[in-house]
């Protein structure tokens, strides 16, 4: 084969721009039916001298073409690798993707905080039931059916005579039926009131009930406990005030407030809940029920205190939320503000 023809083939090899194209060119000349191969096959027809000269020529051509194909292959493979690396490159300077994960509802956080604080004071968390009966929600708490104090709790009655608990206090009764003093419990949970909704009233909200029973428990123990919790919630210098109040299940009874230092200067006392010393009638009712269940009367002569905190009220105070209805409209723009930093993980932190 002439020199020009060889150069043309070499050009063709060099011009192939992909491995597939190169393969096609290779097959065309060096494949089983390729031009070079078929020339070799035809050598049988030549005389021995011609065959020798021609053979050397074709073999040289073949070697040179094979070398060129190999060289081109390496170049194309390198280019393909670089293209792949380039297309798969990661820009480590791009901002990380944020995957927002759900957070605890602000009320759950308040209740969890309270549980932690009371836990450190030795209180055990117990849960009551939301569908209650008259006996536990009212009667045993010294609120007989004819007592005008029943009007303090607007009640959702069910057709079977049961009711949605209007406070977490019924769990005081249920717990004392099963346990003897000394005891210390808190009861977080939902309560229901048959009321018109406005900025400070919802028909469902959350309370945290507390009950401590033992020997020689005094009002000062109650005040110290409430003050400790108020300071845990609002800071160590929080001022707490107790004012006489009436709840049938305590005597004396009180409402407690914290002094709210508002940055705009509208500071005032804001009420957090009610409390008092457990009324002897409550202990008597518990002992009567225990007796009816065949259990010993163990509460006579005991002393204790009880309190009820409103979780929404605490959240509204702590975060300056003006309307209780925001909690349950479930607008993520509102709830997201109180979710807390920790619950938003970036992809890098998550890895
Ligand atoms: N149960 C009361 C309410 O819902 C709150 C309360 C007041 C609870 C005084 C108590 C207490 O345990 O001692 O309005």
PDB file of N, CA, C and O in Angstrom, residues 79-91:
ATOM      1  N   UNK A  79      -9.756  11.433  27.802  1.00  0.00           N
ATOM      2  CA  UNK A  79     -10.732  12.517  27.644  1.00  0.00           C
ATOM      3  C   UNK A  79     -12.073  12.122  28.256  1.00  0.00           C
ATOM      4  O   UNK A  79     -12.735  12.925  28.927  1.00  0.00           O
ATOM      5  N   UNK A  80     -12.466  10.835  28.022  1.00  0.00           N
ATOM      6  CA  UNK A  80     -13.745  10.376  28.550  1.00  0.00           C
ATOM      7  C   UNK A  80     -13.730  10.422  30.078  1.00  0.00           C
ATOM      8  O   UNK A  80     -14.687  10.842  30.730  1.00  0.00           O
ATOM      9  N   UNK A  81     -12.593  10.006  30.671  1.00  0.00           N
ATOM     10  CA  UNK A  81     -12.467  10.015  32.131  1.00  0.00           C
ATOM     11  C   UNK A  81     -12.585  11.430  32.677  1.00  0.00           C
ATOM     12  O   UNK A  81     -13.293  11.697  33.644  1.00  0.00           O
ATOM     13  N   UNK A  82     -11.878  12.346  31.968  1.00  0.00           N
ATOM     14  CA  UNK A  82     -11.929  13.731  32.440  1.00  0.00           C
ATOM     15  C   UNK A  82     -13.328  14.310  32.366  1.00  0.00           C
ATOM     16  O   UNK A  82     -13.790  15.013  33.251  1.00  0.00           O
ATOM     17  N   UNK A  83     -14.029  13.972  31.259  1.00  0.00           N
ATOM     18  CA  UNK A  83     -15.399  14.474  31.105  1.00  0.00           C
ATOM     19  C   UNK A  83     -16.282  13.940  32.231  1.00  0.00           C
ATOM     20  O   UNK A  83     -17.102  14.660  32.799  1.00  0.00           O
ATOM     21  N   UNK A  84     -16.067  12.655  32.561  1.00  0.00           N
ATOM     22  CA  UNK A  84     -16.880  12.036  33.607  1.00  0.00           C
ATOM     23  C   UNK A  84     -16.592  12.708  34.958  1.00  0.00           C
ATOM     24  O   UNK A  84     -17.496  13.092  35.693  1.00  0.00           O
ATOM     25  N   UNK A  85     -15.300  12.873  35.235  1.00  0.00           N
ATOM     26  CA  UNK A  85     -14.934  13.514  36.504  1.00  0.00           C
ATOM     27  C   UNK A  85     -15.525  14.910  36.585  1.00  0.00           C
ATOM     28  O   UNK A  85     -16.028  15.338  37.615  1.00  0.00           O
ATOM     29  N   UNK A  86     -15.476  15.601  35.457  1.00  0.00           N
ATOM     30  CA  UNK A  86     -15.981  16.967  35.438  1.00  0.00           C
ATOM     31  C   UNK A  86     -17.481  16.989  35.706  1.00  0.00           C
ATOM     32  O   UNK A  86     -17.970  17.791  36.495  1.00  0.00           O
ATOM     33  N   UNK A  87     -18.199  16.060  35.045  1.00  0.00           N
ATOM     34  CA  UNK A  87     -19.657  16.084  35.198  1.00  0.00           C
ATOM     35  C   UNK A  87     -20.078  15.639  36.602  1.00  0.00           C
ATOM     36  O   UNK A  87     -21.145  15.979  37.068  1.00  0.00           O
ATOM     37  N   UNK A  88     -19.216  14.877  37.254  1.00  0.00           N
ATOM     38  CA  UNK A  88     -19.588  14.413  38.596  1.00  0.00           C
ATOM     39  C   UNK A  88     -18.978  15.265  39.708  1.00  0.00           C
ATOM     40  O   UNK A  88     -19.092  14.928  40.878  1.00  0.00           O
ATOM     41  N   UNK A  89     -18.370  16.357  39.340  1.00  0.00           N
ATOM     42  CA  UNK A  89     -17.686  17.159  40.348  1.00  0.00           C
ATOM     43  C   UNK A  89     -18.674  17.730  41.366  1.00  0.00           C
ATOM     44  O   UNK A  89     -19.802  18.061  41.027  1.00  0.00           O
ATOM     45  N   UNK A  90     -18.257  17.815  42.620  1.00  0.00           N
ATOM     46  CA  UNK A  90     -19.098  18.391  43.676  1.00  0.00           C
ATOM     47  C   UNK A  90     -18.531  19.744  44.042  1.00  0.00           C
ATOM     48  O   UNK A  90     -17.340  19.876  44.324  1.00  0.00           O
ATOM     49  N   UNK A  91     -19.426  20.732  44.020  1.00  0.00           N
ATOM     50  CA  UNK A  91     -18.999  22.063  44.425  1.00  0.00           C
ATOM     51  C   UNK A  91     -19.180  22.181  45.936  1.00  0.00           C
ATOM     52  O   UNK A  91     -20.275  22.403  46.435  1.00  0.00           O
TER      53      UNK A  91
END
